[in-house]
PDB file of C-alpha atoms in Angstrom:
ATOM      1  CA  MET A  63     -34.614  -6.268   2.742  1.00  0.00           C
ATOM      2  CA  LEU A  64     -31.160  -5.214   1.569  1.00  0.00           C
ATOM      3  CA  ASP A  65     -28.180  -5.762   3.832  1.00  0.00           C
ATOM      4  CA  PRO A  66     -26.779  -2.505   5.220  1.00  0.00           C
ATOM      5  CA  ALA A  67     -23.535  -1.278   3.657  1.00  0.00           C
ATOM      6  CA  PRO A  68     -20.452  -2.622   5.431  1.00  0.00           C
ATOM      7  CA  LEU A  69     -18.571  -0.369   7.808  1.00  0.00           C
ATOM      8  CA  HIS A  70     -15.749   1.010   5.658  1.00  0.00           C
ATOM      9  CA  VAL A  71     -12.457   1.231   7.570  1.00  0.00           C
ATOM     10  CA  ALA A  72      -9.064   2.545   6.442  1.00  0.00           C
ATOM     11  CA  VAL A  73      -6.160   0.557   7.901  1.00  0.00           C
ATOM     12  CA  GLY A  74      -2.457   1.407   7.823  1.00  0.00           C
ATOM     13  CA  VAL A  75       0.581  -0.875   7.891  1.00  0.00           C
ATOM     14  CA  ILE A  76       3.331   1.242   9.468  1.00  0.00           C
ATOM     15  CA  ARG A  77       6.940   0.059   9.698  1.00  0.00           C
ATOM     16  CA  ASN A  78       9.805   1.489  11.699  1.00  0.00           C
ATOM     17  CA  PRO A  79      13.399   1.604  10.333  1.00  0.00           C
ATOM     18  CA  ASP A  80      14.020  -1.893  11.736  1.00  0.00           C
ATOM     19  CA  GLY A  81      11.082  -3.335   9.766  1.00  0.00           C
ATOM     20  CA  ARG A  82       8.859  -3.854  12.795  1.00  0.00           C
ATOM     21  CA  ILE A  83       5.145  -3.226  12.322  1.00  0.00           C
ATOM     22  CA  LEU A  84       3.007  -1.029  14.544  1.00  0.00           C
ATOM     23  CA  LEU A  85       0.073  -2.639  16.350  1.00  0.00           C
ATOM     24  CA  THR A  86      -2.467  -1.005  18.623  1.00  0.00           C
ATOM     25  CA  GLN A  87      -4.860  -2.597  21.097  1.00  0.00           C
ATOM     26  CA  ARG A  88      -8.582  -1.954  20.942  1.00  0.00           C
ATOM     27  CA  ALA A  89     -10.272  -0.526  24.013  1.00  0.00           C
ATOM     28  CA  LYS A  90     -12.059  -3.076  26.177  1.00  0.00           C
ATOM     29  CA  ASN A  91     -15.464  -1.419  25.745  1.00  0.00           C
ATOM     30  CA  VAL A  92     -15.634  -1.435  21.917  1.00  0.00           C
ATOM     31  CA  HIS A  93     -16.404  -4.090  19.291  1.00  0.00           C
ATOM     32  CA  GLN A  94     -13.658  -6.762  19.408  1.00  0.00           C
ATOM     33  CA  GLY A  95     -12.307  -5.003  22.506  1.00  0.00           C
ATOM     34  CA  GLY A  96      -8.945  -6.060  23.891  1.00  0.00           C
ATOM     35  CA  LEU A  97      -7.693  -7.514  20.607  1.00  0.00           C
ATOM     36  CA  TRP A  98      -4.741  -6.134  18.655  1.00  0.00           C
ATOM     37  CA  GLU A  99      -5.105  -4.498  15.261  1.00  0.00           C
ATOM     38  CA  PHE A 100      -3.317  -2.541  12.575  1.00  0.00           C
ATOM     39  CA  PRO A 101      -4.195   1.108  13.309  1.00  0.00           C
ATOM     40  CA  GLY A 102      -6.845   3.054  11.419  1.00  0.00           C
ATOM     41  CA  GLY A 103     -10.510   3.918  11.587  1.00  0.00           C
ATOM     42  CA  LYS A 104     -13.802   4.325   9.757  1.00  0.00           C
ATOM     43  CA  LEU A 105     -14.363   6.682   6.861  1.00  0.00           C
ATOM     44  CA  GLU A 106     -16.290   9.872   7.468  1.00  0.00           C
ATOM     45  CA  PRO A 107     -19.033  10.930   4.989  1.00  0.00           C
ATOM     46  CA  ASN A 108     -17.612  12.040   1.606  1.00  0.00           C
ATOM     47  CA  GLU A 109     -14.122  10.966   2.627  1.00  0.00           C
ATOM     48  CA  SER A 110     -11.904   8.771   0.430  1.00  0.00           C
ATOM     49  CA  PRO A 111     -10.083   5.786   1.963  1.00  0.00           C
ATOM     50  CA  GLU A 112      -6.743   7.552   1.517  1.00  0.00           C
ATOM     51  CA  GLN A 113      -8.008  10.732   3.190  1.00  0.00           C
ATOM     52  CA  ALA A 114      -9.405   8.682   6.066  1.00  0.00           C
ATOM     53  CA  LEU A 115      -6.105   6.843   6.436  1.00  0.00           C
ATOM     54  CA  TYR A 116      -4.096  10.059   6.727  1.00  0.00           C
ATOM     55  CA  ARG A 117      -6.567  11.574   9.188  1.00  0.00           C
ATOM     56  CA  GLU A 118      -6.989   8.484  11.358  1.00  0.00           C
ATOM     57  CA  LEU A 119      -3.260   7.799  11.673  1.00  0.00           C
ATOM     58  CA  HIS A 120      -2.663  11.389  12.715  1.00  0.00           C
ATOM     59  CA  GLU A 121      -5.485  11.258  15.282  1.00  0.00           C
ATOM     60  CA  GLU A 122      -4.624   7.805  16.596  1.00  0.00           C
ATOM     61  CA  VAL A 123      -0.810   7.589  16.554  1.00  0.00           C
ATOM     62  CA  GLY A 124       0.304  11.152  15.788  1.00  0.00           C
ATOM     63  CA  ILE A 125       2.099  10.723  12.464  1.00  0.00           C
ATOM     64  CA  GLU A 126       1.846  12.691   9.226  1.00  0.00           C
ATOM     65  CA  VAL A 127       1.521  10.286   6.305  1.00  0.00           C
ATOM     66  CA  HIS A 128       3.207  11.517   3.130  1.00  0.00           C
ATOM     67  CA  HIS A 129       2.676   8.535   0.875  1.00  0.00           C
ATOM     68  CA  ALA A 130       0.802   5.220   1.046  1.00  0.00           C
ATOM     69  CA  ARG A 131      -0.107   2.556  -1.481  1.00  0.00           C
ATOM     70  CA  PRO A 132      -3.024   0.119  -1.533  1.00  0.00           C
ATOM     71  CA  LEU A 133      -2.180  -3.288  -0.105  1.00  0.00           C
ATOM     72  CA  LEU A 134      -5.368  -5.308   0.329  1.00  0.00           C
ATOM     73  CA  LYS A 135      -9.151  -5.035   0.635  1.00  0.00           C
ATOM     74  CA  ILE A 136     -10.886  -7.385   3.065  1.00  0.00           C
ATOM     75  CA  LYS A 137     -14.611  -8.046   3.300  1.00  0.00           C
ATOM     76  CA  HIS A 138     -15.694  -9.763   6.499  1.00  0.00           C
ATOM     77  CA  ARG A 139     -19.000 -10.356   8.219  1.00  0.00           C
ATOM     78  CA  TYR A 140     -19.180 -10.632  11.994  1.00  0.00           C
ATOM     79  CA  PRO A 141     -22.484 -11.773  13.545  1.00  0.00           C
ATOM     80  CA  GLU A 142     -23.229  -8.179  14.523  1.00  0.00           C
ATOM     81  CA  LEU A 143     -21.901  -6.240  11.501  1.00  0.00           C
ATOM     82  CA  ALA A 144     -20.084  -6.389   8.176  1.00  0.00           C
ATOM     83  CA  VAL A 145     -16.820  -4.559   7.571  1.00  0.00           C
ATOM     84  CA  LEU A 146     -14.707  -3.572   4.589  1.00  0.00           C
ATOM     85  CA  LEU A 147     -11.067  -3.050   5.512  1.00  0.00           C
ATOM     86  CA  ASP A 148      -9.196  -0.832   3.061  1.00  0.00           C
ATOM     87  CA  VAL A 149      -5.594  -1.731   3.919  1.00  0.00           C
ATOM     88  CA  TRP A 150      -2.710   0.552   2.896  1.00  0.00           C
ATOM     89  CA  GLN A 151       1.045   0.212   3.099  1.00  0.00           C
ATOM     90  CA  VAL A 152       2.420   3.431   4.590  1.00  0.00           C
ATOM     91  CA  VAL A 153       5.499   4.141   2.490  1.00  0.00           C
ATOM     92  CA  GLY A 154       6.486   7.535   3.878  1.00  0.00           C
ATOM     93  CA  TYR A 155       5.604   9.370   7.084  1.00  0.00           C
ATOM     94  CA  SER A 156       7.062  11.841   9.553  1.00  0.00           C
ATOM     95  CA  GLY A 157       6.870  11.899  13.319  1.00  0.00           C
ATOM     96  CA  THR A 158       7.289   9.158  15.894  1.00  0.00           C
ATOM     97  CA  PRO A 159       4.128   7.109  16.499  1.00  0.00           C
ATOM     98  CA  TYR A 160       2.732   7.405  20.006  1.00  0.00           C
ATOM     99  CA  ALA A 161      -0.525   6.521  21.746  1.00  0.00           C
ATOM    100  CA  ARG A 162      -2.588   9.689  21.325  1.00  0.00           C
ATOM    101  CA  GLU A 163      -5.659   7.866  22.675  1.00  0.00           C
ATOM    102  CA  ASP A 164      -3.780   6.145  25.533  1.00  0.00           C
ATOM    103  CA  GLN A 165      -4.090   2.793  23.815  1.00  0.00           C
ATOM    104  CA  ALA A 166      -1.530   0.036  24.236  1.00  0.00           C
ATOM    105  CA  MET A 167       0.970  -0.155  21.359  1.00  0.00           C
ATOM    106  CA  ALA A 168       3.547  -2.678  20.184  1.00  0.00           C
ATOM    107  CA  TRP A 169       6.166  -2.942  17.434  1.00  0.00           C
ATOM    108  CA  ALA A 170       6.209  -6.514  16.140  1.00  0.00           C
ATOM    109  CA  LYS A 171       8.513  -8.285  13.741  1.00  0.00           C
ATOM    110  CA  PRO A 172       6.561  -9.642  10.743  1.00  0.00           C
ATOM    111  CA  ASP A 173       7.163 -13.244  11.849  1.00  0.00           C
ATOM    112  CA  GLU A 174       5.874 -12.418  15.351  1.00  0.00           C
ATOM    113  CA  LEU A 175       2.436 -11.255  14.201  1.00  0.00           C
ATOM    114  CA  SER A 176       0.912 -14.705  14.665  1.00  0.00           C
ATOM    115  CA  ASP A 177       1.668 -14.379  18.397  1.00  0.00           C
ATOM    116  CA  TYR A 178      -0.999 -11.653  18.733  1.00  0.00           C
ATOM    117  CA  ARG A 179      -4.771 -12.052  18.858  1.00  0.00           C
ATOM    118  CA  PHE A 180      -6.528 -10.000  16.163  1.00  0.00           C
ATOM    119  CA  PRO A 181     -10.146  -9.511  15.119  1.00  0.00           C
ATOM    120  CA  ALA A 182     -10.930 -12.122  12.464  1.00  0.00           C
ATOM    121  CA  ALA A 183     -11.011  -9.541   9.664  1.00  0.00           C
ATOM    122  CA  ASN A 184      -7.377  -8.594  10.350  1.00  0.00           C
ATOM    123  CA  TYR A 185      -5.799 -12.001   9.824  1.00  0.00           C
ATOM    124  CA  PRO A 186      -5.375 -11.815   6.008  1.00  0.00           C
ATOM    125  CA  ILE A 187      -3.221  -8.724   6.560  1.00  0.00           C
ATOM    126  CA  ILE A 188      -0.582 -10.851   8.275  1.00  0.00           C
ATOM    127  CA  ALA A 189       0.251 -12.753   5.082  1.00  0.00           C
ATOM    128  CA  ALA A 190       0.185  -9.579   2.996  1.00  0.00           C
ATOM    129  CA  VAL A 191       2.676  -7.718   5.194  1.00  0.00           C
ATOM    130  CA  ARG A 192       5.057 -10.698   5.219  1.00  0.00           C
ATOM    131  CA  LEU A 193       5.051 -11.029   1.423  1.00  0.00           C
ATOM    132  CA  PRO A 194       7.221  -9.051  -1.000  1.00  0.00           C
ATOM    133  CA  ASP A 195       5.760  -7.521  -4.159  1.00  0.00           C
ATOM    134  CA  ARG A 196       7.494  -9.937  -6.554  1.00  0.00           C
ATOM    135  CA  TYR A 197       7.217 -13.720  -6.803  1.00  0.00           C
ATOM    136  CA  ALA A 198       9.588 -15.475  -9.183  1.00  0.00           C
ATOM    137  CA  ILE A 199       8.951 -18.858 -10.769  1.00  0.00           C
ATOM    138  CA  LEU A 200      12.161 -20.686 -11.618  1.00  0.00           C
ATOM    139  CA  GLU A 201      12.485 -23.336 -14.294  1.00  0.00           C
ATOM    140  CA  GLY A 202      15.590 -25.010 -15.708  1.00  0.00           C
ATOM    141  CA  VAL A 203      16.781 -28.078 -17.540  1.00  0.00           C
ATOM    142  CA  ASN A 204      20.129 -28.621 -15.812  1.00  0.00           C
ATOM    143  CA  CYS A 205      22.309 -27.476 -12.922  1.00  0.00           C
ATOM    144  CA  SER A 206      24.236 -24.961 -15.023  1.00  0.00           C
ATOM    145  CA  SER A 207      21.157 -23.141 -16.310  1.00  0.00           C
ATOM    146  CA  ILE A 208      19.607 -23.140 -12.843  1.00  0.00           C
ATOM    147  CA  SER A 209      22.739 -21.638 -11.310  1.00  0.00           C
ATOM    148  CA  ASP A 210      22.816 -18.790 -13.832  1.00  0.00           C
ATOM    149  CA  LYS A 211      19.149 -17.977 -13.260  1.00  0.00           C
ATOM    150  CA  LEU A 212      19.499 -18.050  -9.488  1.00  0.00           C
ATOM    151  CA  GLU A 213      22.316 -15.504  -9.651  1.00  0.00           C
ATOM    152  CA  LEU A 214      20.208 -13.210 -11.859  1.00  0.00           C
ATOM    153  CA  LEU A 215      17.252 -13.457  -9.490  1.00  0.00           C
ATOM    154  CA  LYS A 216      19.495 -12.688  -6.527  1.00  0.00           C
ATOM    155  CA  LYS A 217      20.760  -9.553  -8.299  1.00  0.00           C
ATOM    156  CA  GLN A 218      17.156  -8.481  -8.870  1.00  0.00           C
ATOM    157  CA  GLY A 219      16.470  -8.723  -5.138  1.00  0.00           C
ATOM    158  CA  ILE A 220      14.022 -11.621  -5.384  1.00  0.00           C
ATOM    159  CA  SER A 221      13.122 -12.962  -1.939  1.00  0.00           C
ATOM    160  CA  LEU A 222      10.200 -15.290  -2.783  1.00  0.00           C
ATOM    161  CA  LEU A 223      10.663 -18.121  -5.261  1.00  0.00           C
ATOM    162  CA  GLN A 224       8.766 -21.107  -6.617  1.00  0.00           C
ATOM    163  CA  PHE A 225      10.794 -23.900  -8.204  1.00  0.00           C
ATOM    164  CA  ARG A 226       9.285 -26.247 -10.756  1.00  0.00           C
ATOM    165  CA  CYS A 227      10.950 -28.711 -13.119  1.00  0.00           C
ATOM    166  CA  LYS A 228       8.695 -29.079 -16.143  1.00  0.00           C
ATOM    167  CA  SER A 229      11.551 -29.511 -18.603  1.00  0.00           C
ATOM    168  CA  ALA A 230      14.228 -31.226 -16.491  1.00  0.00           C
ATOM    169  CA  ARG A 231      15.112 -34.893 -16.875  1.00  0.00           C
ATOM    170  CA  THR A 232      13.692 -37.072 -14.108  1.00  0.00           C
ATOM    171  CA  SER A 233      17.160 -38.276 -13.138  1.00  0.00           C
ATOM    172  CA  GLU A 234      18.280 -34.691 -12.421  1.00  0.00           C
ATOM    173  CA  ILE A 235      15.253 -33.381 -10.543  1.00  0.00           C
ATOM    174  CA  SER A 236      16.396 -34.392  -7.048  1.00  0.00           C
ATOM    175  CA  GLN A 237      19.825 -32.837  -7.572  1.00  0.00           C
ATOM    176  CA  LEU A 238      18.218 -29.627  -8.876  1.00  0.00           C
ATOM    177  CA  HIS A 239      15.928 -29.464  -5.849  1.00  0.00           C
ATOM    178  CA  HIS A 240      18.858 -29.647  -3.451  1.00  0.00           C
ATOM    179  CA  GLN A 241      20.844 -27.081  -5.439  1.00  0.00           C
ATOM    180  CA  VAL A 242      18.015 -24.550  -5.404  1.00  0.00           C
ATOM    181  CA  ALA A 243      17.205 -25.187  -1.744  1.00  0.00           C
ATOM    182  CA  ALA A 244      20.817 -24.642  -0.682  1.00  0.00           C
ATOM    183  CA  PHE A 245      21.049 -21.412  -2.670  1.00  0.00           C
ATOM    184  CA  CYS A 246      17.788 -20.060  -1.234  1.00  0.00           C
ATOM    185  CA  LYS A 247      18.752 -20.911   2.316  1.00  0.00           C
ATOM    186  CA  SER A 248      22.117 -19.159   2.041  1.00  0.00           C
ATOM    187  CA  ASN A 249      20.552 -16.059   0.458  1.00  0.00           C
ATOM    188  CA  ALA A 250      17.448 -15.656   2.684  1.00  0.00           C
ATOM    189  CA  ILE A 251      15.058 -16.502  -0.167  1.00  0.00           C
ATOM    190  CA  THR A 252      11.785 -18.178   0.774  1.00  0.00           C
ATOM    191  CA  LEU A 253      11.339 -21.268  -1.402  1.00  0.00           C
ATOM    192  CA  LEU A 254       8.072 -22.914  -2.436  1.00  0.00           C
ATOM    193  CA  GLY A 255       7.962 -26.230  -4.249  1.00  0.00           C
ATOM    194  CA  ASN A 256       5.468 -26.906  -7.015  1.00  0.00           C
ATOM    195  CA  SER A 257       2.842 -29.492  -6.080  1.00  0.00           C
ATOM    196  CA  ASP A 258       3.605 -31.521  -9.230  1.00  0.00           C
ATOM    197  CA  HIS A 259       6.937 -32.568  -7.687  1.00  0.00           C
ATOM    198  CA  ASN A 260       8.011 -34.443  -4.586  1.00  0.00           C
ATOM    199  CA  PHE A 261      10.179 -32.216  -2.413  1.00  0.00           C
ATOM    200  CA  GLU A 262      11.814 -33.200   0.820  1.00  0.00           C
ATOM    201  CA  ALA A 263      10.102 -31.196   3.552  1.00  0.00           C
ATOM    202  CA  HIS A 264      13.325 -29.790   4.988  1.00  0.00           C
ATOM    203  CA  ASP A 265      14.265 -28.339   1.578  1.00  0.00           C
ATOM    204  CA  ILE A 266      11.293 -25.983   1.183  1.00  0.00           C
ATOM    205  CA  ASP A 267       9.369 -23.348   3.119  1.00  0.00           C
ATOM    206  CA  GLY A 268       6.042 -23.995   1.432  1.00  0.00           C
ATOM    207  CA  ILE A 269       4.114 -25.497  -1.444  1.00  0.00           C
ATOM    208  CA  HIS A 270       2.559 -23.948  -4.524  1.00  0.00           C
ATOM    209  CA  LEU A 271      -0.591 -25.754  -5.654  1.00  0.00           C
ATOM    210  CA  THR A 272      -1.334 -26.018  -9.344  1.00  0.00           C
ATOM    211  CA  ALA A 273      -4.939 -25.191 -10.255  1.00  0.00           C
ATOM    212  CA  ARG A 274      -5.446 -28.871 -11.022  1.00  0.00           C
ATOM    213  CA  ARG A 275      -4.237 -29.861  -7.564  1.00  0.00           C
ATOM    214  CA  LEU A 276      -6.072 -27.009  -5.819  1.00  0.00           C
ATOM    215  CA  VAL A 277      -9.553 -28.121  -6.834  1.00  0.00           C
ATOM    216  CA  THR A 278      -8.987 -31.630  -5.443  1.00  0.00           C
ATOM    217  CA  LEU A 279      -8.399 -30.343  -1.898  1.00  0.00           C
ATOM    218  CA  ASN A 280     -10.923 -29.496   0.797  1.00  0.00           C
ATOM    219  CA  HIS A 281      -8.408 -28.233   3.360  1.00  0.00           C
ATOM    220  CA  ARG A 282      -5.036 -26.513   3.497  1.00  0.00           C
ATOM    221  CA  PRO A 283      -2.084 -28.902   3.062  1.00  0.00           C
ATOM    222  CA  ARG A 284      -0.489 -29.420   6.461  1.00  0.00           C
ATOM    223  CA  GLY A 285       3.126 -29.041   7.452  1.00  0.00           C
ATOM    224  CA  PHE A 286       4.000 -25.960   5.391  1.00  0.00           C
ATOM    225  CA  ASP A 287       4.721 -22.405   6.519  1.00  0.00           C
ATOM    226  CA  TRP A 288       3.441 -21.091   3.182  1.00  0.00           C
ATOM    227  CA  VAL A 289       0.743 -22.417   0.851  1.00  0.00           C
ATOM    228  CA  ALA A 290       0.042 -20.721  -2.483  1.00  0.00           C
ATOM    229  CA  ALA A 291      -2.165 -21.604  -5.441  1.00  0.00           C
ATOM    230  CA  SER A 292      -2.463 -20.910  -9.160  1.00  0.00           C
ATOM    231  CA  CYS A 293      -5.884 -19.574 -10.156  1.00  0.00           C
ATOM    232  CA  HIS A 294      -7.555 -18.491 -13.386  1.00  0.00           C
ATOM    233  CA  ASN A 295     -11.088 -17.490 -12.368  1.00  0.00           C
ATOM    234  CA  ILE A 296     -13.265 -16.474  -9.444  1.00  0.00           C
ATOM    235  CA  GLY A 297     -14.221 -20.063  -8.632  1.00  0.00           C
ATOM    236  CA  GLU A 298     -10.602 -21.111  -8.150  1.00  0.00           C
ATOM    237  CA  LEU A 299      -9.812 -17.953  -6.174  1.00  0.00           C
ATOM    238  CA  GLU A 300     -12.759 -18.549  -3.838  1.00  0.00           C
ATOM    239  CA  HIS A 301     -11.757 -22.177  -3.361  1.00  0.00           C
ATOM    240  CA  ALA A 302      -8.172 -21.169  -2.578  1.00  0.00           C
ATOM    241  CA  GLN A 303      -9.446 -18.716   0.019  1.00  0.00           C
ATOM    242  CA  ARG A 304     -11.853 -21.275   1.469  1.00  0.00           C
ATOM    243  CA  ILE A 305      -9.170 -23.901   2.136  1.00  0.00           C
ATOM    244  CA  GLY A 306      -6.863 -21.310   3.699  1.00  0.00           C
ATOM    245  CA  VAL A 307      -4.010 -20.646   1.264  1.00  0.00           C
ATOM    246  CA  ASP A 308      -1.761 -17.698   2.094  1.00  0.00           C
ATOM    247  CA  PHE A 309      -1.787 -16.181  -1.384  1.00  0.00           C
ATOM    248  CA  ALA A 310      -2.800 -16.851  -4.977  1.00  0.00           C
ATOM    249  CA  VAL A 311      -1.377 -16.227  -8.437  1.00  0.00           C
ATOM    250  CA  LEU A 312      -3.951 -15.060 -11.004  1.00  0.00           C
ATOM    251  CA  ALA A 313      -3.177 -15.656 -14.685  1.00  0.00           C
ATOM    252  CA  PRO A 314      -3.000 -14.927 -17.506  1.00  0.00           C
ATOM    253  CA  VAL A 315      -3.347 -11.170 -17.319  1.00  0.00           C
ATOM    254  CA  MET A 316      -2.071 -10.653 -20.867  1.00  0.00           C
ATOM    255  CA  PRO A 317      -1.506 -13.038 -23.801  1.00  0.00           C
ATOM    256  CA  THR A 318       1.621 -15.169 -23.429  1.00  0.00           C
ATOM    257  CA  PRO A 319       3.870 -16.768 -26.085  1.00  0.00           C
ATOM    258  CA  THR A 320       3.655 -20.147 -24.342  1.00  0.00           C
ATOM    259  CA  HIS A 321      -0.175 -20.157 -24.220  1.00  0.00           C
ATOM    260  CA  PRO A 322      -1.287 -17.920 -27.120  1.00  0.00           C
ATOM    261  CA  ASP A 323      -4.782 -19.445 -27.244  1.00  0.00           C
ATOM    262  CA  ALA A 324      -5.525 -18.962 -23.537  1.00  0.00           C
ATOM    263  CA  PRO A 325      -7.956 -16.042 -23.085  1.00  0.00           C
ATOM    264  CA  ALA A 326      -6.253 -13.175 -21.281  1.00  0.00           C
ATOM    265  CA  LEU A 327      -8.085 -11.602 -18.345  1.00  0.00           C
ATOM    266  CA  GLY A 328      -6.972  -7.998 -18.828  1.00  0.00           C
ATOM    267  CA  TRP A 329      -6.342  -5.519 -16.026  1.00  0.00           C
ATOM    268  CA  SER A 330      -9.986  -4.533 -15.547  1.00  0.00           C
ATOM    269  CA  ALA A 331     -11.020  -8.137 -14.860  1.00  0.00           C
ATOM    270  CA  VAL A 332      -8.009  -8.668 -12.594  1.00  0.00           C
ATOM    271  CA  SER A 333      -8.998  -5.670 -10.513  1.00  0.00           C
ATOM    272  CA  SER A 334     -12.602  -6.884 -10.247  1.00  0.00           C
ATOM    273  CA  LEU A 335     -11.600 -10.420  -9.269  1.00  0.00           C
ATOM    274  CA  VAL A 336      -9.061  -9.309  -6.670  1.00  0.00           C
ATOM    275  CA  ALA A 337     -11.684  -7.039  -5.076  1.00  0.00           C
ATOM    276  CA  GLU A 338     -13.803 -10.119  -4.315  1.00  0.00           C
ATOM    277  CA  ILE A 339     -11.028 -12.005  -2.515  1.00  0.00           C
ATOM    278  CA  ASN A 340      -9.537 -11.471   0.942  1.00  0.00           C
ATOM    279  CA  ILE A 341      -6.155 -13.101   0.299  1.00  0.00           C
ATOM    280  CA  PRO A 342      -3.134 -11.476  -1.393  1.00  0.00           C
ATOM    281  CA  VAL A 343      -3.008 -12.083  -5.147  1.00  0.00           C
ATOM    282  CA  PHE A 344      -0.054 -11.825  -7.538  1.00  0.00           C
ATOM    283  CA  ALA A 345      -0.781 -10.999 -11.183  1.00  0.00           C
ATOM    284  CA  MET A 346       0.995 -13.127 -13.798  1.00  0.00           C
ATOM    285  CA  GLY A 347       1.105 -13.798 -17.514  1.00  0.00           C
ATOM    286  CA  GLY A 348       2.569 -11.703 -20.306  1.00  0.00           C
ATOM    287  CA  LEU A 349       3.947  -9.104 -17.888  1.00  0.00           C
ATOM    288  CA  LYS A 350       7.196  -7.142 -17.902  1.00  0.00           C
ATOM    289  CA  ALA A 351       9.130  -5.538 -15.071  1.00  0.00           C
ATOM    290  CA  THR A 352       7.417  -2.240 -15.830  1.00  0.00           C
ATOM    291  CA  ASP A 353       4.013  -3.779 -15.011  1.00  0.00           C
ATOM    292  CA  LEU A 354       4.732  -4.044 -11.285  1.00  0.00           C
ATOM    293  CA  GLN A 355       3.129  -0.737 -10.392  1.00  0.00           C
ATOM    294  CA  ARG A 356       0.141  -1.503 -12.603  1.00  0.00           C
ATOM    295  CA  ALA A 357      -0.401  -4.771 -10.746  1.00  0.00           C
ATOM    296  CA  ILE A 358      -0.308  -2.954  -7.401  1.00  0.00           C
ATOM    297  CA  ALA A 359      -2.715  -0.297  -8.695  1.00  0.00           C
ATOM    298  CA  ALA A 360      -5.110  -3.102  -9.703  1.00  0.00           C
ATOM    299  CA  GLY A 361      -5.234  -4.261  -6.075  1.00  0.00           C
ATOM    300  CA  CYS A 362      -2.675  -7.060  -6.350  1.00  0.00           C
ATOM    301  CA  GLN A 363       0.099  -7.795  -3.883  1.00  0.00           C
ATOM    302  CA  GLY A 364       2.437  -7.468  -6.844  1.00  0.00           C
ATOM    303  CA  MET A 365       3.405  -9.580  -9.834  1.00  0.00           C
ATOM    304  CA  ALA A 366       4.695 -13.081 -10.450  1.00  0.00           C
ATOM    305  CA  GLY A 367       6.693 -14.211 -13.427  1.00  0.00           C
ATOM    306  CA  ILE A 368       9.104 -16.640 -15.026  1.00  0.00           C
ATOM    307  CA  SER A 369      11.044 -14.540 -17.542  1.00  0.00           C
ATOM    308  CA  ALA A 370      10.118 -11.063 -16.263  1.00  0.00           C
ATOM    309  CA  PHE A 371      12.720 -11.181 -13.491  1.00  0.00           C
ATOM    310  CA  LEU A 372      15.491 -12.595 -15.668  1.00  0.00           C
ATOM    311  CA  THR A 373      15.884  -9.555 -17.904  1.00  0.00           C
ATOM    312  CA  ALA A 374      18.022  -6.478 -17.514  1.00  0.00           C
ATOM    313  CA  ASP A 375      14.949  -4.296 -16.964  1.00  0.00           C
ATOM    314  CA  LYS A 376      15.159  -2.258 -13.801  1.00  0.00           C
ATOM    315  CA  PHE A 377      12.246  -2.113 -11.422  1.00  0.00           C
ATOM    316  CA  THR A 378      10.862   1.339 -10.708  1.00  0.00           C
ATOM    317  CA  GLN A 379      10.697   0.812  -6.969  1.00  0.00           C
ATOM    318  CA  LYS A 380      13.039  -0.684  -4.436  1.00  0.00           C
ATOM    319  CA  PRO A 381      12.286  -4.392  -3.866  1.00  0.00           C
ATOM    320  CA  ASP A 382       9.987  -4.894  -0.885  1.00  0.00           C
ATOM    321  CA  ARG A 383      11.812  -7.394   1.367  1.00  0.00           C
ATOM    322  CA  SER A 384       9.262  -7.004   4.120  1.00  0.00           C
ATOM    323  CA  TYR A 385       9.335 -10.445   5.689  1.00  0.00           C
TER     324      TYR A 385
END
């Protein structure tokens, strides 16, 4: 006997001008009653997720949505039913949200979301709404080159950065770590250290696991606010999700000069792989600044890159500094 189709729900992430995110509380007498959630509701017959989002947010919190973009799809099975959450970032709306159904409401800062109790299916949304749409990977051979790159990334509005030292001399690595950490701290940039290097815990906000390191772990590394992982296939993505990483980087999307023999996934495969995973995923490999919107359209959180953010290319949308 085939499993019934999951309950398809459109979910909206709504921000006020201060960057706080709207939460609503489920009625006591419904499934997962009393817990907080991001507002939305189930699709009606012959209704698209976007149509359902616009309708549900008008009915539930009284706003008119003008524009929204896909953020994340989440598949989750409760003992009593399966759900598919189609999560959208509400980019433009009019009206002031209010409780049209007399439900409790709250505006929470992104870093306060972990203080609320959500249905299990909602938890991956917390990482997604705290992440920007661009993730820069910084490499350098000396302090001078690192300093120049950091200034360029700052000008591009980068707020999430991984630092790795593949080409630096061993004697300089510690000094480079401290230099990057100090710059990130003074410029409100979240810094992740690559798992191939030994970082002092107070210098970084998280760790980025190489694919090689990822597959050796059976639980999330402890002591980090953020844990990310490099992935190249569905097996690595599923393992990253299973151990509880916050987000993944999927590569290579396109052929790259540094790894010309590595088979590129292509956008169709990226979209299919991301649809199977509940965690945010950044696309990477052979991408330019102009590929950001394509990555989002494929279901990704955004794009990651090494050289893409160091060019003079202008991004087509304002950087998302949402956390």
